[in-house]
mmCIF file of C-alpha atoms in Angstrom:
data_model
loop_
_atom_site.group_PDB
_atom_site.id
_atom_site.type_symbol
_atom_site.label_atom_id
_atom_site.label_comp_id
_atom_site.label_asym_id
_atom_site.label_seq_id
_atom_site.Cartn_x
_atom_site.Cartn_y
_atom_site.Cartn_z
ATOM 1 C CA UNK W 1 -15.650 34.043 -8.169
ATOM 2 C CA UNK W 2 -18.511 31.831 -7.134
ATOM 3 C CA UNK W 3 -17.934 28.273 -5.947
ATOM 4 C CA UNK W 4 -19.573 25.788 -8.310
ATOM 5 C CA UNK W 5 -22.436 23.784 -6.896
ATOM 6 C CA UNK W 6 -21.475 20.719 -4.878
ATOM 7 C CA UNK W 7 -17.846 21.753 -4.443
ATOM 8 C CA UNK W 8 -15.690 21.016 -1.412
ATOM 9 C CA UNK W 9 -12.784 22.545 0.460
ATOM 10 C CA UNK W 10 -10.737 20.122 2.554
ATOM 11 C CA UNK W 11 -7.639 21.199 4.507
ATOM 12 C CA UNK W 12 -5.471 18.465 6.024
ATOM 13 C CA UNK W 13 -2.504 18.965 8.349
ATOM 14 C CA UNK W 14 -0.407 16.053 9.610
ATOM 15 C CA UNK W 15 2.529 16.266 12.022
ATOM 16 C CA UNK W 16 4.332 13.095 13.093
ATOM 17 C CA UNK W 17 6.890 13.497 15.881
ATOM 18 C CA UNK W 18 9.152 10.481 16.366
ATOM 19 C CA UNK W 19 12.068 9.297 18.488
ATOM 20 C CA UNK W 20 14.196 6.264 17.689
ATOM 21 C CA UNK W 21 16.464 4.035 19.730
ATOM 22 C CA UNK W 22 18.451 1.048 18.416
ATOM 23 C CA UNK W 23 20.865 -1.377 19.994
ATOM 24 C CA UNK W 24 23.088 -3.357 17.647
ATOM 25 C CA UNK W 25 25.615 -6.060 18.372
ATOM 26 C CA UNK W 26 27.329 -9.232 17.261
ATOM 27 C CA UNK W 27 27.371 -12.522 19.101
ATOM 28 C CA UNK W 28 28.949 -15.907 18.709
ATOM 29 C CA UNK W 29 30.154 -16.824 15.219
ATOM 30 C CA UNK W 30 28.152 -15.103 12.495
ATOM 31 C CA UNK W 31 25.261 -14.120 14.754
ATOM 32 C CA UNK W 32 24.118 -10.479 14.803
ATOM 33 C CA UNK W 33 21.186 -8.606 16.262
ATOM 34 C CA UNK W 34 19.460 -5.237 16.238
ATOM 35 C CA UNK W 35 16.802 -4.240 18.754
ATOM 36 C CA UNK W 36 14.795 -1.117 18.078
ATOM 37 C CA UNK W 37 12.004 0.999 19.502
ATOM 38 C CA UNK W 38 10.323 3.902 17.720
ATOM 39 C CA UNK W 39 7.956 6.179 19.565
ATOM 40 C CA UNK W 40 5.531 8.353 17.580
ATOM 41 C CA UNK W 41 3.207 11.159 18.552
ATOM 42 C CA UNK W 42 0.717 12.037 15.830
ATOM 43 C CA UNK W 43 -0.971 15.445 15.603
ATOM 44 C CA UNK W 44 -3.571 15.425 12.827
ATOM 45 C CA UNK W 45 -6.071 18.172 12.048
ATOM 46 C CA UNK W 46 -8.466 18.701 9.184
ATOM 47 C CA UNK W 47 -11.203 21.108 8.237
ATOM 48 C CA UNK W 48 -13.937 20.496 5.689
ATOM 49 C CA UNK W 49 -16.166 23.247 4.312
ATOM 50 C CA UNK W 50 -18.823 22.020 1.914
ATOM 51 C CA UNK W 51 -20.590 24.492 -0.409
ATOM 52 C CA UNK W 52 -23.314 25.623 -0.930
ATOM 53 C CA UNK W 53 -24.970 24.083 2.155
ATOM 54 C CA UNK W 54 -22.440 25.655 4.514
ATOM 55 C CA UNK W 55 -21.842 22.399 6.411
ATOM 56 C CA UNK W 56 -18.442 22.373 8.111
ATOM 57 C CA UNK W 57 -16.401 19.871 10.045
ATOM 58 C CA UNK W 58 -13.360 20.427 12.257
ATOM 59 C CA UNK W 59 -11.432 17.530 13.749
ATOM 60 C CA UNK W 60 -8.201 17.318 15.703
ATOM 61 C CA UNK W 61 -6.709 13.925 16.565
ATOM 62 C CA UNK W 62 -3.810 13.083 18.835
ATOM 63 C CA UNK W 63 -2.435 9.615 19.412
ATOM 64 C CA UNK W 64 0.808 8.084 20.622
ATOM 65 C CA UNK W 65 2.246 4.729 19.547
ATOM 66 C CA UNK W 66 5.234 2.511 20.223
ATOM 67 C CA UNK W 67 6.749 0.377 17.452
ATOM 68 C CA UNK W 68 9.236 -2.257 18.647
ATOM 69 C CA UNK W 69 11.403 -4.232 16.232
ATOM 70 C CA UNK W 70 13.780 -7.179 16.475
ATOM 71 C CA UNK W 71 16.198 -8.176 13.699
ATOM 72 C CA UNK W 72 18.316 -11.298 14.141
ATOM 73 C CA UNK W 73 20.813 -12.507 11.531
ATOM 74 C CA UNK W 74 23.212 -15.369 11.090
ATOM 75 C CA UNK W 75 25.803 -15.836 8.349
ATOM 76 C CA UNK W 76 26.017 -19.492 7.405
ATOM 77 C CA UNK W 77 28.928 -18.896 5.046
ATOM 78 C CA UNK W 78 30.246 -16.063 2.911
ATOM 79 C CA UNK W 79 27.372 -14.541 0.958
ATOM 80 C CA UNK W 80 24.619 -16.673 2.570
ATOM 81 C CA UNK W 81 22.587 -15.069 5.393
ATOM 82 C CA UNK W 82 19.532 -16.028 7.426
ATOM 83 C CA UNK W 83 17.418 -13.288 9.047
ATOM 84 C CA UNK W 84 14.574 -13.518 11.554
ATOM 85 C CA UNK W 85 12.589 -10.294 12.016
ATOM 86 C CA UNK W 86 9.649 -8.876 13.966
ATOM 87 C CA UNK W 87 8.185 -5.378 13.671
ATOM 88 C CA UNK W 88 5.025 -3.472 14.503
ATOM 89 C CA UNK W 89 3.764 -1.205 11.694
ATOM 90 C CA UNK W 90 1.166 1.480 11.030
ATOM 91 C CA UNK W 91 -0.847 2.484 7.966
ATOM 92 C CA UNK W 92 -2.545 5.861 8.365
ATOM 93 C CA UNK W 93 -5.647 6.874 6.380
ATOM 94 C CA UNK W 94 -5.050 9.695 3.913
ATOM 95 C CA UNK W 95 -6.969 12.810 2.927
ATOM 96 C CA UNK W 96 -9.399 11.392 0.364
ATOM 97 C CA UNK W 97 -10.467 8.615 2.737
ATOM 98 C CA UNK W 98 -11.101 11.126 5.546
ATOM 99 C CA UNK W 99 -12.838 13.841 3.492
ATOM 100 C CA UNK W 100 -16.583 13.621 4.308
ATOM 101 C CA UNK W 101 -17.585 15.401 1.091
ATOM 102 C CA UNK W 102 -20.305 13.482 -0.774
ATOM 103 C CA UNK W 103 -19.495 12.653 -4.403
ATOM 104 C CA UNK W 104 -22.791 12.478 -6.310
ATOM 105 C CA UNK W 105 -21.339 12.388 -9.840
ATOM 106 C CA UNK W 106 -23.143 9.034 -10.106
ATOM 107 C CA UNK W 107 -26.534 9.533 -8.478
ATOM 108 C CA UNK W 108 -27.028 5.780 -7.964
ATOM 109 C CA UNK W 109 -23.558 5.107 -6.529
ATOM 110 C CA UNK W 110 -22.630 7.774 -3.975
ATOM 111 C CA UNK W 111 -19.195 7.941 -2.348
ATOM 112 C CA UNK W 112 -18.024 9.822 0.737
ATOM 113 C CA UNK W 113 -15.047 9.719 3.116
ATOM 114 C CA UNK W 114 -15.052 8.830 6.790
ATOM 115 C CA UNK W 115 -13.497 11.415 9.159
ATOM 116 C CA UNK W 116 -13.612 8.875 12.007
ATOM 117 C CA UNK W 117 -11.179 6.456 10.368
ATOM 118 C CA UNK W 118 -8.418 5.148 12.615
ATOM 119 C CA UNK W 119 -5.026 3.842 11.469
ATOM 120 C CA UNK W 120 -4.396 0.187 10.684
ATOM 121 C CA UNK W 121 -1.816 -1.633 12.821
ATOM 122 C CA UNK W 122 0.099 -4.799 11.950
ATOM 123 C CA UNK W 123 2.475 -7.185 13.695
ATOM 124 C CA UNK W 124 4.797 -8.711 11.100
ATOM 125 C CA UNK W 125 6.994 -11.796 11.496
ATOM 126 C CA UNK W 126 9.496 -12.710 8.765
ATOM 127 C CA UNK W 127 12.266 -15.179 8.049
ATOM 128 C CA UNK W 128 14.609 -14.290 5.174
ATOM 129 C CA UNK W 129 17.216 -16.293 3.290
ATOM 130 C CA UNK W 130 19.668 -14.152 1.282
ATOM 131 C CA UNK W 131 22.304 -15.381 -1.163
ATOM 132 C CA UNK W 132 24.768 -12.874 -2.627
ATOM 133 C CA UNK W 133 26.711 -13.850 -5.760
ATOM 134 C CA UNK W 134 28.956 -11.846 -8.044
ATOM 135 C CA UNK W 135 26.223 -10.528 -10.357
ATOM 136 C CA UNK W 136 23.108 -11.762 -8.560
ATOM 137 C CA UNK W 137 21.373 -11.291 -5.208
ATOM 138 C CA UNK W 138 18.604 -13.763 -4.379
ATOM 139 C CA UNK W 139 16.271 -13.611 -1.387
ATOM 140 C CA UNK W 140 13.291 -15.618 -0.151
ATOM 141 C CA UNK W 141 11.089 -14.269 2.644
ATOM 142 C CA UNK W 142 8.351 -16.182 4.445
ATOM 143 C CA UNK W 143 6.069 -13.911 6.463
ATOM 144 C CA UNK W 144 3.004 -13.852 8.698
ATOM 145 C CA UNK W 145 1.132 -10.605 9.449
ATOM 146 C CA UNK W 146 -1.653 -9.913 11.923
ATOM 147 C CA UNK W 147 -3.557 -6.686 11.239
ATOM 148 C CA UNK W 148 -6.193 -4.837 13.266
ATOM 149 C CA UNK W 149 -8.560 -1.954 12.411
ATOM 150 C CA UNK W 150 -8.267 -2.965 8.745
ATOM 151 C CA UNK W 151 -9.659 -0.292 6.398
ATOM 152 C CA UNK W 152 -12.029 -1.533 3.677
ATOM 153 C CA UNK W 153 -14.395 0.255 1.291
ATOM 154 C CA UNK W 154 -17.883 -0.756 2.452
ATOM 155 C CA UNK W 155 -21.047 -0.478 0.372
ATOM 156 C CA UNK W 156 -24.669 -0.488 1.541
ATOM 157 C CA UNK W 157 -28.051 0.021 -0.089
ATOM 158 C CA UNK W 158 -30.447 2.689 1.178
ATOM 159 C CA UNK W 159 -33.752 3.487 -0.582
ATOM 160 C CA UNK W 160 -32.481 2.143 -3.900
ATOM 161 C CA UNK W 161 -29.196 4.094 -3.806
ATOM 162 C CA UNK W 162 -25.823 2.438 -3.238
ATOM 163 C CA UNK W 163 -23.461 4.216 -0.839
ATOM 164 C CA UNK W 164 -19.718 3.590 -0.464
ATOM 165 C CA UNK W 165 -17.361 4.706 2.324
ATOM 166 C CA UNK W 166 -14.154 3.400 3.967
ATOM 167 C CA UNK W 167 -14.387 1.983 7.490
ATOM 168 C CA UNK W 168 -12.317 0.097 10.082
ATOM 169 C CA UNK W 169 -14.419 -3.050 9.939
ATOM 170 C CA UNK W 170 -12.258 -6.142 10.368
ATOM 171 C CA UNK W 171 -9.054 -7.841 11.425
ATOM 172 C CA UNK W 172 -6.933 -9.951 9.086
ATOM 173 C CA UNK W 173 -4.125 -12.480 8.861
ATOM 174 C CA UNK W 174 -1.842 -12.868 5.874
ATOM 175 C CA UNK W 175 0.847 -15.482 5.269
ATOM 176 C CA UNK W 176 3.049 -15.621 2.228
ATOM 177 C CA UNK W 177 6.332 -16.087 0.428
ATOM 178 C CA UNK W 178 8.162 -13.284 -1.371
ATOM 179 C CA UNK W 179 10.979 -14.027 -3.837
ATOM 180 C CA UNK W 180 13.320 -11.273 -5.023
ATOM 181 C CA UNK W 181 16.121 -11.466 -7.597
ATOM 182 C CA UNK W 182 18.509 -8.605 -8.411
ATOM 183 C CA UNK W 183 20.546 -9.452 -11.503
ATOM 184 C CA UNK W 184 23.233 -7.767 -13.522
ATOM 185 C CA UNK W 185 22.667 -9.611 -16.788
ATOM 186 C CA UNK W 186 25.228 -7.659 -18.813
ATOM 187 C CA UNK W 187 27.176 -4.417 -18.740
ATOM 188 C CA UNK W 188 24.124 -2.571 -20.013
ATOM 189 C CA UNK W 189 21.178 -4.388 -18.357
ATOM 190 C CA UNK W 190 20.213 -4.725 -14.677
ATOM 191 C CA UNK W 191 16.901 -6.146 -13.438
ATOM 192 C CA UNK W 192 15.002 -6.510 -10.187
ATOM 193 C CA UNK W 193 12.200 -9.100 -10.147
ATOM 194 C CA UNK W 194 9.733 -9.768 -7.334
ATOM 195 C CA UNK W 195 7.062 -12.437 -6.928
ATOM 196 C CA UNK W 196 4.798 -12.431 -3.870
ATOM 197 C CA UNK W 197 2.438 -15.354 -3.161
ATOM 198 C CA UNK W 198 0.118 -15.109 -0.161
ATOM 199 C CA UNK W 199 -3.046 -16.288 1.560
ATOM 200 C CA UNK W 200 -5.282 -13.743 3.310
ATOM 201 C CA UNK W 201 -8.159 -14.126 5.718
ATOM 202 C CA UNK W 202 -10.508 -11.232 6.534
ATOM 203 C CA UNK W 203 -12.443 -12.010 9.689
ATOM 204 C CA UNK W 204 -16.206 -11.573 10.005
ATOM 205 C CA UNK W 205 -17.759 -8.292 11.150
ATOM 206 C CA UNK W 206 -21.041 -6.448 11.581
ATOM 207 C CA UNK W 207 -21.835 -3.229 9.692
ATOM 208 C CA UNK W 208 -25.101 -1.251 9.853
ATOM 209 C CA UNK W 209 -26.829 -4.221 11.481
ATOM 210 C CA UNK W 210 -25.717 -6.752 8.836
ATOM 211 C CA UNK W 211 -23.397 -9.654 9.667
ATOM 212 C CA UNK W 212 -20.593 -10.643 7.285
ATOM 213 C CA UNK W 213 -18.994 -14.052 7.758
ATOM 214 C CA UNK W 214 -15.577 -13.008 6.509
ATOM 215 C CA UNK W 215 -13.627 -14.404 3.570
ATOM 216 C CA UNK W 216 -10.292 -15.912 2.677
ATOM 217 C CA UNK W 217 -8.333 -16.605 -0.481
ATOM 218 C CA UNK W 218 -4.992 -17.028 -2.228
ATOM 219 C CA UNK W 219 -3.464 -14.351 -4.439
ATOM 220 C CA UNK W 220 -0.149 -13.253 -5.889
ATOM 221 C CA UNK W 221 1.557 -10.321 -7.561
ATOM 222 C CA UNK W 222 4.716 -9.788 -9.577
ATOM 223 C CA UNK W 223 6.890 -6.819 -10.493
ATOM 224 C CA UNK W 224 9.872 -6.400 -12.840
ATOM 225 C CA UNK W 225 12.121 -3.337 -13.160
ATOM 226 C CA UNK W 226 14.801 -3.184 -15.834
ATOM 227 C CA UNK W 227 17.513 -0.524 -16.136
ATOM 228 C CA UNK W 228 19.274 -0.036 -19.480
ATOM 229 C CA UNK W 229 22.734 1.602 -19.325
ATOM 230 C CA UNK W 230 22.725 2.959 -22.866
ATOM 231 C CA UNK W 231 25.744 5.209 -22.342
ATOM 232 C CA UNK W 232 27.527 7.026 -19.528
ATOM 233 C CA UNK W 233 24.928 9.791 -19.673
ATOM 234 C CA UNK W 234 21.823 8.031 -21.033
ATOM 235 C CA UNK W 235 19.808 5.460 -19.106
ATOM 236 C CA UNK W 236 16.472 3.855 -19.804
ATOM 237 C CA UNK W 237 14.046 2.086 -17.535
ATOM 238 C CA UNK W 238 11.096 -0.172 -18.123
ATOM 239 C CA UNK W 239 8.887 -1.565 -15.379
ATOM 240 C CA UNK W 240 5.745 -3.607 -15.125
ATOM 241 C CA UNK W 241 3.554 -5.194 -12.472
ATOM 242 C CA UNK W 242 0.667 -7.636 -12.273
ATOM 243 C CA UNK W 243 -1.847 -8.089 -9.444
ATOM 244 C CA UNK W 244 -3.907 -11.296 -9.450
ATOM 245 C CA UNK W 245 -7.523 -11.286 -8.219
ATOM 246 C CA UNK W 246 -7.767 -10.788 -4.448
ATOM 247 C CA UNK W 247 -10.455 -10.767 -1.780
ATOM 248 C CA UNK W 248 -12.153 -7.742 -0.225
ATOM 249 C CA UNK W 249 -14.470 -7.577 2.783
ATOM 250 C CA UNK W 250 -17.550 -7.609 0.510
ATOM 251 C CA UNK W 251 -16.316 -9.329 -2.625
ATOM 252 C CA UNK W 252 -13.302 -9.519 -4.903
ATOM 253 C CA UNK W 253 -10.940 -7.153 -6.706
ATOM 254 C CA UNK W 254 -10.108 -8.345 -10.214
ATOM 255 C CA UNK W 255 -6.614 -8.556 -11.710
ATOM 256 C CA UNK W 256 -4.784 -5.574 -13.212
ATOM 257 C CA UNK W 257 -1.395 -4.789 -14.727
ATOM 258 C CA UNK W 258 0.612 -1.850 -16.044
ATOM 259 C CA UNK W 259 3.792 -1.195 -18.028
ATOM 260 C CA UNK W 260 5.813 2.054 -17.729
ATOM 261 C CA UNK W 261 9.001 3.228 -19.442
ATOM 262 C CA UNK W 262 11.363 6.192 -19.251
ATOM 263 C CA UNK W 263 14.607 7.760 -20.461
ATOM 264 C CA UNK W 264 17.005 9.984 -18.539
ATOM 265 C CA UNK W 265 19.742 12.051 -20.169
ATOM 266 C CA UNK W 266 22.364 13.839 -18.063
ATOM 267 C CA UNK W 267 24.474 16.837 -19.117
ATOM 268 C CA UNK W 268 27.371 18.839 -17.676
ATOM 269 C CA UNK W 269 28.823 16.010 -15.587
ATOM 270 C CA UNK W 270 25.337 15.049 -14.293
ATOM 271 C CA UNK W 271 24.572 18.517 -12.948
ATOM 272 C CA UNK W 272 21.618 18.751 -15.368
ATOM 273 C CA UNK W 273 19.115 15.959 -15.943
ATOM 274 C CA UNK W 274 16.290 15.670 -18.468
ATOM 275 C CA UNK W 275 13.793 12.839 -18.018
ATOM 276 C CA UNK W 276 11.036 11.554 -20.288
ATOM 277 C CA UNK W 277 8.491 9.147 -18.794
ATOM 278 C CA UNK W 278 5.601 7.223 -20.335
ATOM 279 C CA UNK W 279 3.083 5.539 -18.043
ATOM 280 C CA UNK W 280 0.484 2.865 -18.717
ATOM 281 C CA UNK W 281 1.902 2.137 -22.170
ATOM 282 C CA UNK W 282 -0.637 -0.580 -22.985
ATOM 283 C CA UNK W 283 -3.584 1.403 -21.579
ATOM 284 C CA UNK W 284 -4.227 -1.595 -19.343
ATOM 285 C CA UNK W 285 -4.384 -0.120 -15.849
ATOM 286 C CA UNK W 286 -7.834 -0.350 -14.280
ATOM 287 C CA UNK W 287 -9.656 -1.218 -11.089
ATOM 288 C CA UNK W 288 -12.598 -3.574 -11.466
ATOM 289 C CA UNK W 289 -14.390 -5.480 -8.744
ATOM 290 C CA UNK W 290 -17.487 -7.378 -7.759
ATOM 291 C CA UNK W 291 -19.149 -6.702 -4.413
ATOM 292 C CA UNK W 292 -22.241 -7.792 -2.553
ATOM 293 C CA UNK W 293 -24.320 -6.967 0.498
ATOM 294 C CA UNK W 294 -27.916 -7.012 1.771
ATOM 295 C CA UNK W 295 -30.123 -6.361 -1.266
ATOM 296 C CA UNK W 296 -27.386 -5.705 -3.843
ATOM 297 C CA UNK W 297 -24.697 -7.159 -6.095
ATOM 298 C CA UNK W 298 -22.439 -4.725 -7.987
ATOM 299 C CA UNK W 299 -19.883 -4.998 -10.789
ATOM 300 C CA UNK W 300 -17.697 -1.887 -11.162
ATOM 301 C CA UNK W 301 -14.929 -0.908 -13.576
ATOM 302 C CA UNK W 302 -12.673 2.150 -13.507
ATOM 303 C CA UNK W 303 -10.216 2.745 -16.343
ATOM 304 C CA UNK W 304 -7.106 4.949 -16.002
ATOM 305 C CA UNK W 305 -5.675 6.660 -19.076
ATOM 306 C CA UNK W 306 -2.110 7.899 -19.439
#
């Protein structure tokens, strides 16, 4: 059949070849260490064919990276550990961000991907305190992360039309404290709770001839997962998360939250499983933001159902 007008075909192929090496040992007293190095070779190809104009794009990217890591630990006493960690990390852009197809479903707010996006890289430093009790595991992690080639959705105004595309526009620093509690509250209820409080700074940058001074701000998020052991074969799960308002390169993302639930029934000595899941129970999950730039200020709201 015929392609509908303004349709797109985007083929994405990603191959990541990796080699790992670790060296683990124990030192004086309760001291332990693990040194690691991961080498990656990325082979990424994608093809975009946009109808009906016939425009096509073929790209093939190769890049190699090294990711060192250092994990040091010390046991102060039984069930009480201190860890000091360093690692280098990568966050690769995915298909939708790379697809150059122009979405004109809103003629005044046009979106398109950026096939020239590069990965984000981060150097992460952490210190962790872990306390293990009979029915509880508590951990507190203080961290500091330095990120480069940070990907942000950037908007700009051109002849009265607002355009939006992702770009590697800035570097950032983030420092925070993450608290995690794993609790067995009874024979039938187990929970995992996480609270993350952090301060982020996005450094200034220039985009399409306009200078942005950068921004900084405090934010936090929380997540709770509860598992109900209703019987030997029936388990239930309920989970929820909340994200507080947080900064973006051109504005602020507003808060959002979601609650999900599910049941899982096993049969025939757990060789057969039937699961029922319900997502976004309160119909609360959305992305809303305010953004600004030369000649514009925009409020946007996207609601997700189901």
